[in-house]
PDB file of C-alpha atoms in Angstrom:
ATOM      1  CA  GLN A 258     -24.496 -53.014  39.856  1.00 86.00           C
ATOM      2  CA  VAL A 259     -27.578 -52.837  37.499  1.00 89.00           C
ATOM      3  CA  GLN A 260     -27.446 -50.789  34.297  1.00 90.00           C
ATOM      4  CA  LEU A 261     -29.623 -50.021  31.592  1.00 93.00           C
ATOM      5  CA  VAL A 262     -27.784 -48.763  28.504  1.00 94.00           C
ATOM      6  CA  GLU A 263     -29.607 -47.314  25.573  1.00 96.00           C
ATOM      7  CA  SER A 264     -28.299 -46.665  22.041  1.00 94.00           C
ATOM      8  CA  GLY A 265     -29.774 -45.914  18.684  1.00 95.00           C
ATOM      9  CA  GLY A 266     -31.115 -42.261  18.803  1.00 94.00           C
ATOM     10  CA  GLY A 267     -30.233 -39.533  16.360  1.00 97.00           C
ATOM     11  CA  LEU A 268     -31.397 -37.131  13.766  1.00 98.00           C
ATOM     12  CA  VAL A 269     -33.689 -38.286  11.041  1.00 98.00           C
ATOM     13  CA  GLN A 270     -35.873 -36.738   8.482  1.00 98.00           C
ATOM     14  CA  PRO A 271     -39.789 -36.915   8.622  1.00 98.00           C
ATOM     15  CA  GLY A 272     -40.854 -40.178   7.288  1.00 98.00           C
ATOM     16  CA  GLY A 273     -37.569 -41.915   8.296  1.00 98.00           C
ATOM     17  CA  SER A 274     -36.896 -44.702  10.728  1.00 98.00           C
ATOM     18  CA  LEU A 275     -34.729 -45.458  13.753  1.00 98.00           C
ATOM     19  CA  ARG A 276     -34.255 -48.353  15.912  1.00 98.00           C
ATOM     20  CA  LEU A 277     -33.529 -48.030  19.730  1.00 98.00           C
ATOM     21  CA  SER A 278     -32.016 -50.577  22.005  1.00 98.00           C
ATOM     22  CA  CYS A 279     -31.787 -50.926  25.640  1.00 97.00           C
ATOM     23  CA  ALA A 280     -29.713 -53.591  27.342  1.00 96.00           C
ATOM     24  CA  ALA A 281     -30.013 -54.621  30.971  1.00 94.00           C
ATOM     25  CA  SER A 282     -26.852 -55.880  32.602  1.00 90.00           C
ATOM     26  CA  GLY A 283     -25.626 -57.016  36.056  1.00 88.00           C
ATOM     27  CA  SER A 284     -26.314 -60.068  38.304  1.00 88.00           C
ATOM     28  CA  ILE A 285     -30.126 -59.987  37.612  1.00 88.00           C
ATOM     29  CA  PHE A 286     -33.069 -62.186  36.764  1.00 88.00           C
ATOM     30  CA  SER A 287     -34.809 -61.515  33.464  1.00 84.00           C
ATOM     31  CA  PRO A 288     -37.070 -58.523  33.731  1.00 89.00           C
ATOM     32  CA  ASN A 289     -40.744 -58.937  33.413  1.00 88.00           C
ATOM     33  CA  GLY A 290     -42.342 -55.908  31.748  1.00 92.00           C
ATOM     34  CA  MET A 291     -40.143 -53.603  29.754  1.00 96.00           C
ATOM     35  CA  ALA A 292     -41.101 -50.179  28.452  1.00 97.00           C
ATOM     36  CA  TRP A 293     -40.188 -47.037  26.454  1.00 98.00           C
ATOM     37  CA  PHE A 294     -41.156 -43.637  27.567  1.00 98.00           C
ATOM     38  CA  ARG A 295     -40.438 -40.294  26.003  1.00 98.00           C
ATOM     39  CA  GLN A 296     -40.348 -36.787  27.296  1.00 98.00           C
ATOM     40  CA  ALA A 297     -40.264 -33.657  24.800  1.00 96.00           C
ATOM     41  CA  PRO A 298     -39.337 -30.160  26.141  1.00 91.00           C
ATOM     42  CA  GLY A 299     -42.192 -28.554  28.327  1.00 93.00           C
ATOM     43  CA  ASN A 300     -44.032 -31.868  28.333  1.00 95.00           C
ATOM     44  CA  GLN A 301     -44.583 -34.643  30.833  1.00 97.00           C
ATOM     45  CA  ARG A 302     -42.944 -38.002  30.208  1.00 97.00           C
ATOM     46  CA  GLU A 303     -45.421 -40.413  28.436  1.00 98.00           C
ATOM     47  CA  LEU A 304     -45.529 -44.091  28.025  1.00 98.00           C
ATOM     48  CA  VAL A 305     -44.786 -45.009  24.399  1.00 98.00           C
ATOM     49  CA  ALA A 306     -44.820 -48.895  24.443  1.00 98.00           C
ATOM     50  CA  VAL A 307     -44.628 -51.653  26.892  1.00 98.00           C
ATOM     51  CA  ILE A 308     -43.890 -55.450  26.272  1.00 97.00           C
ATOM     52  CA  THR A 309     -44.345 -58.380  28.839  1.00 94.00           C
ATOM     53  CA  ARG A 310     -41.933 -61.118  29.307  1.00 91.00           C
ATOM     54  CA  GLY A 311     -44.325 -63.286  27.209  1.00 91.00           C
ATOM     55  CA  GLY A 312     -44.497 -60.818  24.361  1.00 93.00           C
ATOM     56  CA  THR A 313     -47.797 -59.020  24.890  1.00 97.00           C
ATOM     57  CA  THR A 314     -47.586 -55.485  23.841  1.00 98.00           C
ATOM     58  CA  ASN A 315     -49.325 -52.080  24.187  1.00 98.00           C
ATOM     59  CA  TYR A 316     -48.846 -48.713  22.500  1.00 98.00           C
ATOM     60  CA  LEU A 317     -49.519 -45.096  22.754  1.00 98.00           C
ATOM     61  CA  ASN A 318     -52.373 -44.318  20.237  1.00 98.00           C
ATOM     62  CA  SER A 319     -50.273 -41.802  18.371  1.00 97.00           C
ATOM     63  CA  VAL A 320     -47.628 -44.458  17.612  1.00 98.00           C
ATOM     64  CA  LYS A 321     -49.762 -47.431  16.774  1.00 98.00           C
ATOM     65  CA  GLY A 322     -48.858 -48.837  13.355  1.00 97.00           C
ATOM     66  CA  ARG A 323     -45.637 -47.022  13.297  1.00 98.00           C
ATOM     67  CA  PHE A 324     -43.583 -48.220  16.189  1.00 98.00           C
ATOM     68  CA  THR A 325     -42.931 -51.787  17.207  1.00 98.00           C
ATOM     69  CA  ILE A 326     -41.633 -52.955  20.626  1.00 98.00           C
ATOM     70  CA  SER A 327     -39.882 -56.264  20.953  1.00 97.00           C
ATOM     71  CA  ARG A 328     -37.288 -57.909  23.175  1.00 96.00           C
ATOM     72  CA  ASP A 329     -34.693 -60.638  23.408  1.00 95.00           C
ATOM     73  CA  ASN A 330     -35.057 -62.380  26.703  1.00 92.00           C
ATOM     74  CA  ALA A 331     -31.763 -64.147  26.503  1.00 93.00           C
ATOM     75  CA  LYS A 332     -30.036 -60.699  26.062  1.00 94.00           C
ATOM     76  CA  ASN A 333     -32.261 -58.810  28.457  1.00 93.00           C
ATOM     77  CA  THR A 334     -32.737 -56.314  25.664  1.00 96.00           C
ATOM     78  CA  VAL A 335     -35.676 -54.438  24.600  1.00 97.00           C
ATOM     79  CA  TYR A 336     -35.879 -52.682  21.038  1.00 98.00           C
ATOM     80  CA  LEU A 337     -38.111 -49.910  19.710  1.00 98.00           C
ATOM     81  CA  GLN A 338     -38.484 -49.937  15.852  1.00 98.00           C
ATOM     82  CA  MET A 339     -39.749 -46.527  14.978  1.00 98.00           C
ATOM     83  CA  ASN A 340     -40.989 -45.948  11.373  1.00 98.00           C
ATOM     84  CA  SER A 341     -42.718 -43.128   9.533  1.00 98.00           C
ATOM     85  CA  LEU A 342     -41.293 -40.759  12.199  1.00 98.00           C
ATOM     86  CA  ARG A 343     -42.972 -37.329  12.582  1.00 98.00           C
ATOM     87  CA  PRO A 344     -41.663 -34.131  13.939  1.00 97.00           C
ATOM     88  CA  GLU A 345     -43.843 -34.640  16.985  1.00 97.00           C
ATOM     89  CA  ASP A 346     -42.108 -37.680  17.769  1.00 98.00           C
ATOM     90  CA  THR A 347     -39.143 -35.623  18.744  1.00 98.00           C
ATOM     91  CA  ALA A 348     -38.155 -36.206  22.408  1.00 98.00           C
ATOM     92  CA  VAL A 349     -35.628 -38.013  24.616  1.00 98.00           C
ATOM     93  CA  TYR A 350     -36.566 -41.639  24.846  1.00 98.00           C
ATOM     94  CA  TYR A 351     -36.100 -43.557  27.982  1.00 98.00           C
ATOM     95  CA  CYS A 352     -36.299 -47.438  28.642  1.00 97.00           C
ATOM     96  CA  ASN A 353     -37.682 -48.452  32.035  1.00 97.00           C
ATOM     97  CA  THR A 354     -38.109 -51.767  33.806  1.00 95.00           C
ATOM     98  CA  GLN A 355     -38.218 -53.313  37.156  1.00 92.00           C
ATOM     99  CA  ILE A 356     -35.464 -55.747  37.738  1.00 92.00           C
ATOM    100  CA  ARG A 357     -34.720 -58.150  40.624  1.00 92.00           C
ATOM    101  CA  ARG A 358     -30.959 -58.555  41.314  1.00 91.00           C
ATOM    102  CA  VAL A 359     -29.718 -61.867  42.296  1.00 92.00           C
ATOM    103  CA  GLY A 360     -30.021 -62.089  46.020  1.00 91.00           C
ATOM    104  CA  ASP A 361     -32.770 -59.569  46.359  1.00 91.00           C
ATOM    105  CA  THR A 362     -36.398 -60.213  47.462  1.00 91.00           C
ATOM    106  CA  TYR A 363     -38.055 -57.594  45.527  1.00 92.00           C
ATOM    107  CA  PRO A 364     -37.303 -55.848  42.149  1.00 90.00           C
ATOM    108  CA  ASN A 365     -36.508 -52.170  41.879  1.00 92.00           C
ATOM    109  CA  ASP A 366     -37.389 -49.511  39.277  1.00 94.00           C
ATOM    110  CA  TYR A 367     -34.586 -48.763  36.742  1.00 94.00           C
ATOM    111  CA  TRP A 368     -34.340 -46.088  33.938  1.00 96.00           C
ATOM    112  CA  GLY A 369     -31.956 -45.859  31.065  1.00 95.00           C
ATOM    113  CA  GLN A 370     -29.956 -42.741  30.583  1.00 95.00           C
ATOM    114  CA  GLY A 371     -32.066 -41.458  27.659  1.00 96.00           C
ATOM    115  CA  THR A 372     -31.433 -41.106  24.059  1.00 97.00           C
ATOM    116  CA  GLN A 373     -32.381 -38.096  21.943  1.00 97.00           C
ATOM    117  CA  VAL A 374     -34.505 -38.635  18.917  1.00 98.00           C
ATOM    118  CA  THR A 375     -34.874 -35.609  16.694  1.00 98.00           C
ATOM    119  CA  VAL A 376     -37.287 -35.661  13.603  1.00 98.00           C
ATOM    120  CA  SER A 377     -36.607 -32.729  11.315  1.00 97.00           C
ATOM    121  CA  SER A 378     -35.940 -31.763   7.684  1.00 95.00           C
TER     122      SER A 378
END
């Protein structure tokens, strides 16, 4: 059984910070790319940041310079450090990755359960 378990969301004032975590567990090989998406009410889900197994990163333009994605390959965990938060960052944040289970030939796509981030005074 593969699981992606997220933590770290919450309510924060504008200008504040939060750190999200997403840990993959199960009999798996270490994931390649790991990513964070977000979805605000009435909006489509959008890619916020992605990181390769080697550490190459890419970001949504609106979060560049404020958010940092990182990972711990030994723990199969990806993080999203969010600084200088704005009300428009309010959304449910989801982690996503493709994971190959031990014994499988191909990876499958997995999503975390989502964690609410609310930026409000």
